[in-house]
Amino acid sequence: SIPAMKRVGFRPAYAGGVEACASTGGVLMPPIMGATAFVMAVFLEIPYSDIAIAAIIPSLLYFFALFMQIDAYSARYDLSGLPLSELPTLREVLRDGWYFVVVFLVLIYMLLYMQQEAQAPFYATAMLLVINQIAKQHRWGWRELSDFVVGVGKLFTELAAILAGIGLIIGSLSLTGKVGTIAYELVAFAGGNTILLLIMGAVTCFVLGIGMTITAAYLFLAITLAPGLAKSGLNDLAIHMFILYWAMISFITPPVAIGAYAAAGIAQSNPLKTGLEAMRLGTIIYFVPFFFVLNPALLGIGEPMEVIIVFFAALAGIILVSAGLQGYLIGAGTLGSGTNPLHWLLRLALFASGMMLALPGGEIVGFTHLELNVTAAFIGIPAVALTWMINRGGGRQSGVATT
């Protein structure tokens, strides 16, 4: 995908950033999430299906923000997609990869309907291997089989080492009674301020996510940090989702940004620039965990009408945030020249109004939904109107770019 993006005009660092963000989001998108989601289900003693359902809205918001930014960038620089003649038809794709769809559906059925989280991956993998040997164009030989066995062995060895190490840490904390002490000290240090406690928790998750795998960082934080956050009256599932998100943010955040640096190698771009592009493209992932932990309606928890309202408010906010980040507002056009101070004022106004629109109100935030929305309108409407006036008659009022 990176060479294809570069071919149609995306800068190498930008293409690498897109790939890094998309790969990171794959762990968050149900129905098949990363391994940590299964660990979370066991830890909370709830079905995996509950985790998958709760992850729907946050993951949709993340990918919607990613799409809106890519589209705004494409429209701003007049980029278009590959010619239709070079794209495979749906029939060709299904003819060559139909069995992937079948195995995927079987896996979803076993996970969500039969709720056999422990057995489902093994049955699905075995089914895929059998069908793969039947399909002549993808059939494995002895070399591929040997590589598969070696790869699985390395994976299990790494996993066993990680779990053994984290088990020693968690066991020592439990035996010494330090788990409760850490939770109490976090709450005491925050002085009862839930927002400050969440920020401290986010920083802790980020730092541990740098040196550990996501699963190891989650297990450690679920034991030490989650009880402290729970003392503030926050929803348990929202807390654990918050930890999951922030434990993996280091994958697209410099100076580590493992995902971005790996993509930079393929894109042949500067690793730091690629990491910064990934960080900008994935901006919403830094805020979505705060949104759903402050209002679990974004996890589908609560009254249906409230869930719908906060979801669409977040979508509208993301459109404005994306415009502020990329300098292009869909339906209005570019936000002027980067050398004009008004350009940056418009971007800042759209970003701020979008964040206020997406932020769920409540007692913890200190403002109601209505107050936040009115403030967002007060800042955002003049910015949108001015953007439209700047582009009026300029021919840059296109809607969605062809990406």
mmCIF file of C-alpha atoms in Angstrom:
data_model
loop_
_atom_site.group_PDB
_atom_site.id
_atom_site.type_symbol
_atom_site.label_atom_id
_atom_site.label_comp_id
_atom_site.label_asym_id
_atom_site.label_seq_id
_atom_site.Cartn_x
_atom_site.Cartn_y
_atom_site.Cartn_z
ATOM 1 C CA SER A 1 0.000 0.000 0.000
ATOM 2 C CA ILE A 2 2.890 2.416 0.682
ATOM 3 C CA PRO A 3 4.291 2.234 -2.901
ATOM 4 C CA ALA A 4 0.743 2.754 -4.229
ATOM 5 C CA MET A 5 0.285 5.856 -2.070
ATOM 6 C CA LYS A 6 3.639 7.259 -3.159
ATOM 7 C CA ARG A 7 2.737 6.616 -6.770
ATOM 8 C CA VAL A 8 -0.394 8.795 -6.658
ATOM 9 C CA GLY A 9 1.464 11.675 -5.008
ATOM 10 C CA PHE A 10 1.590 11.143 -1.251
ATOM 11 C CA ARG A 11 4.859 12.187 0.365
ATOM 12 C CA PRO A 12 6.904 9.161 1.569
ATOM 13 C CA ALA A 13 6.715 10.227 5.234
ATOM 14 C CA TYR A 14 2.952 10.777 4.962
ATOM 15 C CA ALA A 15 2.419 7.381 3.303
ATOM 16 C CA GLY A 16 4.437 5.718 6.056
ATOM 17 C CA GLY A 17 2.410 7.540 8.706
ATOM 18 C CA VAL A 18 -0.853 6.359 7.151
ATOM 19 C CA GLU A 19 0.327 2.746 7.143
ATOM 20 C CA ALA A 20 1.526 2.942 10.753
ATOM 21 C CA CYS A 21 -1.814 4.357 11.939
ATOM 22 C CA ALA A 22 -3.840 1.834 9.949
ATOM 23 C CA SER A 23 -1.810 -1.081 11.329
ATOM 24 C CA THR A 24 -2.151 0.215 14.881
ATOM 25 C CA GLY A 25 -5.899 0.586 14.479
ATOM 26 C CA GLY A 26 -6.244 -3.029 13.395
ATOM 27 C CA VAL A 27 -5.630 -4.119 16.990
ATOM 28 C CA LEU A 28 -8.555 -1.949 18.134
ATOM 29 C CA MET A 29 -11.104 -2.841 15.476
ATOM 30 C CA PRO A 30 -13.602 -5.629 16.253
ATOM 31 C CA PRO A 31 -14.653 -8.308 15.649
ATOM 32 C CA ILE A 32 -11.080 -9.698 15.636
ATOM 33 C CA MET A 33 -9.012 -7.563 17.987
ATOM 34 C CA GLY A 34 -5.513 -8.057 19.353
ATOM 35 C CA ALA A 35 -4.561 -10.705 21.896
ATOM 36 C CA THR A 36 -4.844 -8.177 24.724
ATOM 37 C CA ALA A 37 -8.609 -7.976 24.235
ATOM 38 C CA PHE A 38 -8.895 -11.688 25.063
ATOM 39 C CA VAL A 39 -6.739 -11.176 28.151
ATOM 40 C CA MET A 40 -9.027 -8.307 29.154
ATOM 41 C CA ALA A 41 -12.094 -10.530 28.825
ATOM 42 C CA VAL A 42 -10.526 -13.089 31.171
ATOM 43 C CA PHE A 43 -9.383 -10.405 33.611
ATOM 44 C CA LEU A 44 -12.824 -8.751 33.808
ATOM 45 C CA GLU A 45 -14.595 -12.126 33.716
ATOM 46 C CA ILE A 46 -16.893 -11.047 30.892
ATOM 47 C CA PRO A 47 -17.473 -12.551 27.412
ATOM 48 C CA TYR A 48 -15.148 -11.438 24.630
ATOM 49 C CA SER A 49 -18.242 -10.329 22.719
ATOM 50 C CA ASP A 50 -18.794 -7.591 25.332
ATOM 51 C CA ILE A 51 -15.270 -6.296 24.690
ATOM 52 C CA ALA A 52 -15.799 -6.370 20.922
ATOM 53 C CA ILE A 53 -19.128 -4.526 21.135
ATOM 54 C CA ALA A 54 -17.657 -1.873 23.430
ATOM 55 C CA ALA A 55 -14.769 -1.333 21.003
ATOM 56 C CA ILE A 56 -16.990 -0.612 17.990
ATOM 57 C CA ILE A 57 -17.607 3.122 18.479
ATOM 58 C CA PRO A 58 -14.045 4.110 19.554
ATOM 59 C CA SER A 59 -12.495 2.195 16.647
ATOM 60 C CA LEU A 60 -14.976 3.720 14.181
ATOM 61 C CA LEU A 61 -14.101 7.191 15.462
ATOM 62 C CA TYR A 62 -10.390 6.448 15.054
ATOM 63 C CA PHE A 63 -10.657 5.198 11.477
ATOM 64 C CA PHE A 64 -13.153 7.929 10.569
ATOM 65 C CA ALA A 65 -10.640 10.537 11.757
ATOM 66 C CA LEU A 66 -7.894 8.813 9.758
ATOM 67 C CA PHE A 67 -10.055 8.737 6.621
ATOM 68 C CA MET A 68 -11.116 12.382 6.992
ATOM 69 C CA GLN A 69 -7.512 13.535 7.333
ATOM 70 C CA ILE A 70 -6.334 11.525 4.333
ATOM 71 C CA ASP A 71 -9.256 12.823 2.291
ATOM 72 C CA ALA A 72 -8.589 16.429 3.346
ATOM 73 C CA TYR A 73 -4.909 16.036 2.450
ATOM 74 C CA SER A 74 -5.834 14.549 -0.938
ATOM 75 C CA ALA A 75 -8.293 17.340 -1.689
ATOM 76 C CA ARG A 76 -5.871 20.045 -0.596
ATOM 77 C CA TYR A 77 -3.116 18.771 -2.900
ATOM 78 C CA ASP A 78 -5.416 17.594 -5.750
ATOM 79 C CA LEU A 79 -4.497 13.919 -5.418
ATOM 80 C CA SER A 80 -6.600 11.085 -6.807
ATOM 81 C CA GLY A 81 -6.626 7.316 -6.519
ATOM 82 C CA LEU A 82 -5.288 4.640 -8.850
ATOM 83 C CA PRO A 83 -7.002 4.230 -12.248
ATOM 84 C CA LEU A 84 -9.979 1.867 -12.136
ATOM 85 C CA SER A 85 -8.350 -0.243 -14.844
ATOM 86 C CA GLU A 86 -5.586 -1.192 -12.394
ATOM 87 C CA LEU A 87 -7.928 -2.190 -9.571
ATOM 88 C CA PRO A 88 -9.050 -5.841 -9.316
ATOM 89 C CA THR A 89 -12.761 -6.536 -9.537
ATOM 90 C CA LEU A 90 -14.700 -7.948 -6.595
ATOM 91 C CA ARG A 91 -15.168 -11.178 -8.533
ATOM 92 C CA GLU A 92 -11.405 -11.598 -8.999
ATOM 93 C CA VAL A 93 -10.720 -10.913 -5.334
ATOM 94 C CA LEU A 94 -13.323 -13.438 -4.152
ATOM 95 C CA ARG A 95 -12.130 -16.030 -6.657
ATOM 96 C CA ASP A 96 -8.581 -15.927 -5.314
ATOM 97 C CA GLY A 97 -9.319 -15.404 -1.622
ATOM 98 C CA TRP A 98 -12.806 -16.774 -0.930
ATOM 99 C CA TYR A 99 -11.546 -19.143 1.754
ATOM 100 C CA PHE A 100 -10.224 -16.245 3.839
ATOM 101 C CA VAL A 101 -13.796 -14.930 4.051
ATOM 102 C CA VAL A 102 -15.131 -18.356 5.055
ATOM 103 C CA VAL A 103 -12.544 -18.813 7.819
ATOM 104 C CA PHE A 104 -13.107 -15.243 9.011
ATOM 105 C CA LEU A 105 -16.865 -15.838 9.317
ATOM 106 C CA VAL A 106 -16.290 -19.111 11.182
ATOM 107 C CA LEU A 107 -13.947 -17.337 13.604
ATOM 108 C CA ILE A 108 -16.482 -14.555 14.233
ATOM 109 C CA TYR A 109 -19.256 -17.117 14.776
ATOM 110 C CA MET A 110 -17.208 -19.046 17.345
ATOM 111 C CA LEU A 111 -16.066 -15.899 19.143
ATOM 112 C CA LEU A 112 -19.292 -13.912 19.316
ATOM 113 C CA TYR A 113 -22.062 -16.515 19.142
ATOM 114 C CA MET A 114 -20.563 -19.688 20.626
ATOM 115 C CA GLN A 115 -18.271 -17.647 22.947
ATOM 116 C CA GLN A 116 -15.422 -20.147 22.659
ATOM 117 C CA GLU A 117 -12.591 -17.628 22.916
ATOM 118 C CA ALA A 118 -9.971 -20.224 23.874
ATOM 119 C CA GLN A 119 -10.761 -22.738 21.110
ATOM 120 C CA ALA A 120 -11.852 -20.458 18.240
ATOM 121 C CA PRO A 121 -8.366 -19.368 17.043
ATOM 122 C CA PHE A 122 -7.112 -22.976 16.958
ATOM 123 C CA TYR A 123 -10.086 -24.263 14.949
ATOM 124 C CA ALA A 124 -9.952 -21.304 12.557
ATOM 125 C CA THR A 125 -6.198 -21.690 12.025
ATOM 126 C CA ALA A 126 -6.514 -25.435 11.407
ATOM 127 C CA MET A 127 -9.343 -24.813 8.945
ATOM 128 C CA LEU A 128 -7.297 -22.176 7.121
ATOM 129 C CA LEU A 129 -4.282 -24.504 6.846
ATOM 130 C CA VAL A 130 -6.406 -27.330 5.437
ATOM 131 C CA ILE A 131 -8.144 -25.115 2.857
ATOM 132 C CA ASN A 132 -4.823 -23.506 1.968
ATOM 133 C CA GLN A 133 -3.414 -26.924 1.027
ATOM 134 C CA ILE A 134 -6.439 -27.616 -1.158
ATOM 135 C CA ALA A 135 -6.028 -24.346 -3.094
ATOM 136 C CA LYS A 136 -3.271 -25.054 -5.632
ATOM 137 C CA GLN A 137 -2.078 -21.445 -6.049
ATOM 138 C CA HIS A 138 -1.395 -21.036 -2.299
ATOM 139 C CA ARG A 139 -0.329 -24.574 -1.389
ATOM 140 C CA TRP A 140 2.626 -24.866 0.989
ATOM 141 C CA GLY A 141 5.683 -26.994 0.460
ATOM 142 C CA TRP A 142 8.025 -28.412 3.089
ATOM 143 C CA ARG A 143 9.986 -25.158 3.249
ATOM 144 C CA GLU A 144 6.911 -23.040 3.994
ATOM 145 C CA LEU A 145 5.746 -25.562 6.579
ATOM 146 C CA SER A 146 9.163 -25.512 8.258
ATOM 147 C CA ASP A 147 9.155 -21.694 8.363
ATOM 148 C CA PHE A 148 5.664 -21.787 9.877
ATOM 149 C CA VAL A 149 6.677 -24.189 12.650
ATOM 150 C CA VAL A 150 9.804 -22.159 13.457
ATOM 151 C CA GLY A 151 7.826 -18.907 13.503
ATOM 152 C CA VAL A 152 5.172 -20.326 15.827
ATOM 153 C CA GLY A 153 7.873 -21.722 18.109
ATOM 154 C CA LYS A 154 9.582 -18.322 18.366
ATOM 155 C CA LEU A 155 6.257 -16.643 19.081
ATOM 156 C CA PHE A 156 5.388 -19.047 21.889
ATOM 157 C CA THR A 157 8.887 -18.711 23.364
ATOM 158 C CA GLU A 158 8.621 -14.907 23.423
ATOM 159 C CA LEU A 159 5.117 -15.079 24.887
ATOM 160 C CA ALA A 160 6.170 -17.511 27.618
ATOM 161 C CA ALA A 161 9.127 -15.302 28.569
ATOM 162 C CA ILE A 162 6.930 -12.196 28.726
ATOM 163 C CA LEU A 163 4.223 -13.877 30.805
ATOM 164 C CA ALA A 164 6.812 -15.382 33.151
ATOM 165 C CA GLY A 165 8.405 -11.995 33.752
ATOM 166 C CA ILE A 166 5.154 -10.134 34.248
ATOM 167 C CA GLY A 167 3.932 -12.975 36.474
ATOM 168 C CA LEU A 168 6.889 -12.473 38.801
ATOM 169 C CA ILE A 169 6.210 -8.729 38.993
ATOM 170 C CA ILE A 170 2.493 -9.128 39.639
ATOM 171 C CA GLY A 171 3.090 -11.955 42.116
ATOM 172 C CA SER A 172 5.592 -9.928 44.130
ATOM 173 C CA LEU A 173 3.259 -6.924 44.198
ATOM 174 C CA SER A 174 0.352 -9.075 45.353
ATOM 175 C CA LEU A 175 2.324 -10.894 48.058
ATOM 176 C CA THR A 176 3.771 -7.680 49.482
ATOM 177 C CA GLY A 177 0.444 -5.850 49.335
ATOM 178 C CA LYS A 178 1.918 -3.059 47.216
ATOM 179 C CA VAL A 179 -0.909 -3.193 44.674
ATOM 180 C CA GLY A 180 -3.334 -1.469 47.021
ATOM 181 C CA THR A 181 -0.633 0.966 48.114
ATOM 182 C CA ILE A 182 0.113 2.047 44.536
ATOM 183 C CA ALA A 183 -3.580 2.589 43.805
ATOM 184 C CA TYR A 184 -4.053 4.564 47.020
ATOM 185 C CA GLU A 185 -0.981 6.729 46.376
ATOM 186 C CA LEU A 186 -2.119 7.549 42.846
ATOM 187 C CA VAL A 187 -5.505 8.711 44.096
ATOM 188 C CA ALA A 188 -3.927 10.683 46.946
ATOM 189 C CA PHE A 189 -1.418 12.366 44.638
ATOM 190 C CA ALA A 190 -4.202 13.398 42.247
ATOM 191 C CA GLY A 191 -6.005 15.010 45.172
ATOM 192 C CA GLY A 192 -9.359 13.617 44.113
ATOM 193 C CA ASN A 193 -9.097 15.249 40.666
ATOM 194 C CA THR A 194 -10.276 12.614 38.188
ATOM 195 C CA ILE A 195 -8.900 14.428 35.131
ATOM 196 C CA LEU A 196 -5.445 14.676 36.721
ATOM 197 C CA LEU A 197 -5.613 11.006 37.708
ATOM 198 C CA LEU A 198 -6.461 10.050 34.119
ATOM 199 C CA ILE A 199 -3.570 12.126 32.772
ATOM 200 C CA MET A 200 -1.197 10.456 35.247
ATOM 201 C CA GLY A 201 -2.571 7.090 34.205
ATOM 202 C CA ALA A 202 -2.131 7.915 30.513
ATOM 203 C CA VAL A 203 1.507 8.910 31.032
ATOM 204 C CA THR A 204 2.140 5.719 33.028
ATOM 205 C CA CYS A 205 0.553 3.589 30.304
ATOM 206 C CA PHE A 206 2.584 5.337 27.618
ATOM 207 C CA VAL A 207 5.897 4.891 29.436
ATOM 208 C CA LEU A 208 5.279 1.207 30.165
ATOM 209 C CA GLY A 209 4.068 0.704 26.599
ATOM 210 C CA ILE A 210 7.506 1.814 25.396
ATOM 211 C CA GLY A 211 9.387 -0.959 27.173
ATOM 212 C CA MET A 212 6.826 -3.774 27.123
ATOM 213 C CA THR A 213 4.522 -5.488 24.683
ATOM 214 C CA ILE A 214 0.910 -4.307 24.786
ATOM 215 C CA THR A 215 -0.248 -7.445 26.605
ATOM 216 C CA ALA A 216 2.469 -7.242 29.256
ATOM 217 C CA ALA A 217 1.883 -3.524 29.830
ATOM 218 C CA TYR A 218 -1.868 -4.102 30.077
ATOM 219 C CA LEU A 219 -1.517 -6.906 32.628
ATOM 220 C CA PHE A 220 0.773 -4.839 34.836
ATOM 221 C CA LEU A 221 -1.422 -1.734 34.642
ATOM 222 C CA ALA A 222 -4.638 -3.690 35.138
ATOM 223 C CA ILE A 223 -3.239 -4.813 38.494
ATOM 224 C CA THR A 224 -1.659 -1.538 39.621
ATOM 225 C CA LEU A 225 -3.415 1.361 37.883
ATOM 226 C CA ALA A 226 -6.989 0.180 37.293
ATOM 227 C CA PRO A 227 -7.915 -0.001 41.017
ATOM 228 C CA GLY A 228 -6.822 3.616 41.476
ATOM 229 C CA LEU A 229 -8.978 4.769 38.567
ATOM 230 C CA ALA A 230 -11.880 2.653 39.814
ATOM 231 C CA LYS A 231 -11.774 4.504 43.145
ATOM 232 C CA SER A 232 -12.873 7.621 41.225
ATOM 233 C CA GLY A 233 -16.125 5.913 40.284
ATOM 234 C CA LEU A 234 -15.237 5.304 36.633
ATOM 235 C CA ASN A 235 -16.676 2.371 34.680
ATOM 236 C CA ASP A 236 -14.493 -0.774 34.922
ATOM 237 C CA LEU A 237 -14.697 -1.666 31.228
ATOM 238 C CA ALA A 238 -13.961 1.939 30.243
ATOM 239 C CA ILE A 239 -10.909 1.949 32.533
ATOM 240 C CA HIS A 240 -9.467 -1.196 30.981
ATOM 241 C CA MET A 241 -10.151 0.070 27.455
ATOM 242 C CA PHE A 242 -8.404 3.313 28.447
ATOM 243 C CA ILE A 243 -5.351 1.324 29.556
ATOM 244 C CA LEU A 244 -5.369 -0.727 26.336
ATOM 245 C CA TYR A 245 -5.438 2.378 24.131
ATOM 246 C CA TRP A 246 -2.714 4.251 25.974
ATOM 247 C CA ALA A 247 -0.471 1.188 26.288
ATOM 248 C CA MET A 248 -0.246 0.972 22.489
ATOM 249 C CA ILE A 249 0.031 4.682 21.655
ATOM 250 C CA SER A 250 3.836 4.475 21.808
ATOM 251 C CA PHE A 251 3.672 2.506 18.521
ATOM 252 C CA ILE A 252 2.974 5.744 16.606
ATOM 253 C CA THR A 253 4.501 8.301 18.994
ATOM 254 C CA PRO A 254 8.150 9.431 18.757
ATOM 255 C CA PRO A 255 10.769 8.893 20.015
ATOM 256 C CA VAL A 256 9.901 5.169 19.970
ATOM 257 C CA ALA A 257 7.136 4.880 17.319
ATOM 258 C CA ILE A 258 8.005 1.289 16.381
ATOM 259 C CA GLY A 259 5.166 1.054 13.870
ATOM 260 C CA ALA A 260 6.059 4.339 12.199
ATOM 261 C CA TYR A 261 9.763 3.526 12.026
ATOM 262 C CA ALA A 262 9.023 0.150 10.440
ATOM 263 C CA ALA A 263 6.820 1.872 7.858
ATOM 264 C CA ALA A 264 9.570 4.441 7.236
ATOM 265 C CA GLY A 265 11.873 1.650 6.091
ATOM 266 C CA ILE A 266 9.372 0.594 3.436
ATOM 267 C CA ALA A 267 8.522 4.172 2.448
ATOM 268 C CA GLN A 268 12.227 5.123 2.334
ATOM 269 C CA SER A 269 11.502 8.208 4.415
ATOM 270 C CA ASN A 270 13.002 9.874 7.462
ATOM 271 C CA PRO A 271 11.903 7.828 10.525
ATOM 272 C CA LEU A 272 11.353 10.872 12.748
ATOM 273 C CA LYS A 273 9.296 12.698 10.100
ATOM 274 C CA THR A 274 7.261 9.541 9.541
ATOM 275 C CA GLY A 275 6.666 9.249 13.284
ATOM 276 C CA LEU A 276 5.511 12.866 13.474
ATOM 277 C CA GLU A 277 3.146 12.339 10.525
ATOM 278 C CA ALA A 278 1.753 9.214 12.199
ATOM 279 C CA MET A 279 1.305 11.155 15.420
ATOM 280 C CA ARG A 280 -0.646 13.889 13.619
ATOM 281 C CA LEU A 281 -2.770 11.438 11.641
ATOM 282 C CA GLY A 282 -3.519 9.480 14.806
ATOM 283 C CA THR A 283 -4.241 12.575 16.899
ATOM 284 C CA ILE A 284 -7.748 11.456 17.798
ATOM 285 C CA ILE A 285 -6.415 8.284 19.463
ATOM 286 C CA TYR A 286 -4.886 10.448 22.199
ATOM 287 C CA PHE A 287 -8.295 11.906 23.080
ATOM 288 C CA VAL A 288 -10.823 9.119 22.410
ATOM 289 C CA PRO A 289 -9.807 7.164 25.566
ATOM 290 C CA PHE A 290 -10.545 10.248 27.675
ATOM 291 C CA PHE A 291 -13.876 10.682 25.901
ATOM 292 C CA PHE A 292 -15.171 7.160 26.569
ATOM 293 C CA VAL A 293 -13.801 6.878 30.110
ATOM 294 C CA LEU A 294 -15.559 10.151 31.011
ATOM 295 C CA ASN A 295 -18.754 9.042 29.280
ATOM 296 C CA PRO A 296 -19.129 5.264 28.710
ATOM 297 C CA ALA A 297 -21.915 6.001 26.217
ATOM 298 C CA LEU A 298 -19.113 6.008 23.623
ATOM 299 C CA LEU A 299 -18.650 2.332 24.512
ATOM 300 C CA GLY A 300 -22.327 1.686 23.926
ATOM 301 C CA ILE A 301 -23.036 1.692 27.668
ATOM 302 C CA GLY A 302 -26.141 3.633 28.658
ATOM 303 C CA GLU A 303 -29.403 4.782 27.119
ATOM 304 C CA PRO A 304 -29.588 4.260 23.323
ATOM 305 C CA MET A 305 -30.487 7.907 22.681
ATOM 306 C CA GLU A 306 -27.481 9.130 24.665
ATOM 307 C CA VAL A 307 -25.207 6.736 22.770
ATOM 308 C CA ILE A 308 -26.512 8.055 19.437
ATOM 309 C CA ILE A 309 -26.159 11.713 20.463
ATOM 310 C CA VAL A 310 -22.575 11.469 21.741
ATOM 311 C CA PHE A 311 -21.560 9.327 18.757
ATOM 312 C CA PHE A 312 -22.780 11.783 16.127
ATOM 313 C CA ALA A 313 -21.459 14.730 18.128
ATOM 314 C CA ALA A 314 -18.052 13.029 18.122
ATOM 315 C CA LEU A 315 -18.259 12.440 14.352
ATOM 316 C CA ALA A 316 -19.042 16.118 13.745
ATOM 317 C CA GLY A 317 -16.209 17.122 16.043
ATOM 318 C CA ILE A 318 -13.769 14.845 14.228
ATOM 319 C CA ILE A 319 -14.610 16.506 10.886
ATOM 320 C CA LEU A 320 -13.625 19.887 12.331
ATOM 321 C CA VAL A 321 -10.537 18.493 14.083
ATOM 322 C CA SER A 322 -9.384 16.860 10.829
ATOM 323 C CA ALA A 323 -9.873 20.150 8.979
ATOM 324 C CA GLY A 324 -7.770 21.930 11.565
ATOM 325 C CA LEU A 325 -4.992 19.344 11.326
ATOM 326 C CA GLN A 326 -4.853 19.154 7.518
ATOM 327 C CA GLY A 327 -5.823 22.708 6.500
ATOM 328 C CA TYR A 328 -8.817 21.700 4.389
ATOM 329 C CA LEU A 329 -12.519 21.675 5.303
ATOM 330 C CA ILE A 330 -14.733 19.409 3.234
ATOM 331 C CA GLY A 331 -17.504 21.408 1.575
ATOM 332 C CA ALA A 332 -15.691 24.717 2.081
ATOM 333 C CA GLY A 333 -12.147 24.313 0.776
ATOM 334 C CA THR A 334 -8.645 25.182 1.900
ATOM 335 C CA LEU A 335 -8.052 27.360 4.936
ATOM 336 C CA GLY A 336 -5.926 29.840 3.019
ATOM 337 C CA SER A 337 -2.171 30.003 2.547
ATOM 338 C CA GLY A 338 0.178 28.713 5.219
ATOM 339 C CA THR A 339 2.046 32.041 5.125
ATOM 340 C CA ASN A 340 -1.096 33.924 6.161
ATOM 341 C CA PRO A 341 -1.624 34.219 9.956
ATOM 342 C CA LEU A 342 -5.368 33.822 9.325
ATOM 343 C CA HIS A 343 -4.667 30.307 8.022
ATOM 344 C CA TRP A 344 -3.337 29.181 11.391
ATOM 345 C CA LEU A 345 -6.091 30.989 13.320
ATOM 346 C CA LEU A 346 -8.722 29.147 11.276
ATOM 347 C CA ARG A 347 -7.000 25.813 11.840
ATOM 348 C CA LEU A 348 -6.770 26.450 15.572
ATOM 349 C CA ALA A 349 -10.431 27.543 15.758
ATOM 350 C CA LEU A 350 -11.657 24.461 13.876
ATOM 351 C CA PHE A 351 -9.515 22.139 15.990
ATOM 352 C CA ALA A 352 -10.705 23.704 19.267
ATOM 353 C CA SER A 353 -14.378 23.733 18.267
ATOM 354 C CA GLY A 354 -14.139 20.128 17.078
ATOM 355 C CA MET A 355 -12.630 18.995 20.368
ATOM 356 C CA MET A 356 -15.373 20.770 22.344
ATOM 357 C CA LEU A 357 -18.034 19.192 20.158
ATOM 358 C CA ALA A 358 -16.575 15.699 20.590
ATOM 359 C CA LEU A 359 -15.877 16.026 24.326
ATOM 360 C CA PRO A 360 -18.724 14.496 26.369
ATOM 361 C CA GLY A 361 -19.995 16.810 29.060
ATOM 362 C CA GLY A 362 -20.679 15.833 32.639
ATOM 363 C CA GLU A 363 -19.876 16.439 36.256
ATOM 364 C CA ILE A 364 -16.240 15.371 35.917
ATOM 365 C CA VAL A 365 -15.609 17.686 32.957
ATOM 366 C CA GLY A 366 -17.357 20.581 34.669
ATOM 367 C CA PHE A 367 -19.500 21.516 31.668
ATOM 368 C CA THR A 368 -22.733 20.096 30.271
ATOM 369 C CA HIS A 369 -23.167 18.809 26.712
ATOM 370 C CA LEU A 370 -25.158 21.932 25.877
ATOM 371 C CA GLU A 371 -22.522 24.313 27.211
ATOM 372 C CA LEU A 372 -19.761 22.574 25.266
ATOM 373 C CA ASN A 373 -21.818 22.491 22.064
ATOM 374 C CA VAL A 374 -22.766 26.181 22.329
ATOM 375 C CA THR A 375 -19.116 27.126 22.867
ATOM 376 C CA ALA A 376 -18.089 24.929 19.929
ATOM 377 C CA ALA A 377 -20.687 26.631 17.725
ATOM 378 C CA PHE A 378 -19.563 30.087 18.890
ATOM 379 C CA ILE A 379 -15.986 29.302 17.794
ATOM 380 C CA GLY A 380 -16.608 26.969 14.864
ATOM 381 C CA ILE A 381 -19.402 28.637 12.876
ATOM 382 C CA PRO A 382 -17.453 31.873 12.177
ATOM 383 C CA ALA A 383 -14.393 29.795 11.213
ATOM 384 C CA VAL A 384 -16.425 27.645 8.795
ATOM 385 C CA ALA A 385 -18.145 30.717 7.329
ATOM 386 C CA LEU A 386 -14.857 32.536 6.845
ATOM 387 C CA THR A 387 -13.313 29.474 5.193
ATOM 388 C CA TRP A 388 -16.237 29.292 2.777
ATOM 389 C CA MET A 389 -15.913 33.010 1.972
ATOM 390 C CA ILE A 390 -12.166 32.641 1.297
ATOM 391 C CA ASN A 391 -12.866 29.860 -1.210
ATOM 392 C CA ARG A 392 -15.996 31.409 -2.732
ATOM 393 C CA GLY A 393 -15.576 31.452 -6.468
ATOM 394 C CA GLY A 394 -12.123 29.887 -6.147
ATOM 395 C CA GLY A 395 -13.111 26.473 -7.402
ATOM 396 C CA ARG A 396 -11.803 24.729 -4.268
ATOM 397 C CA GLN A 397 -15.156 23.783 -2.746
ATOM 398 C CA SER A 398 -15.066 20.099 -3.580
ATOM 399 C CA GLY A 399 -16.625 17.555 -1.308
ATOM 400 C CA VAL A 400 -14.863 14.243 -0.821
ATOM 401 C CA ALA A 401 -11.670 13.570 -2.725
ATOM 402 C CA THR A 402 -11.266 10.476 -4.868
ATOM 403 C CA THR A 403 -9.026 8.362 -2.673
#
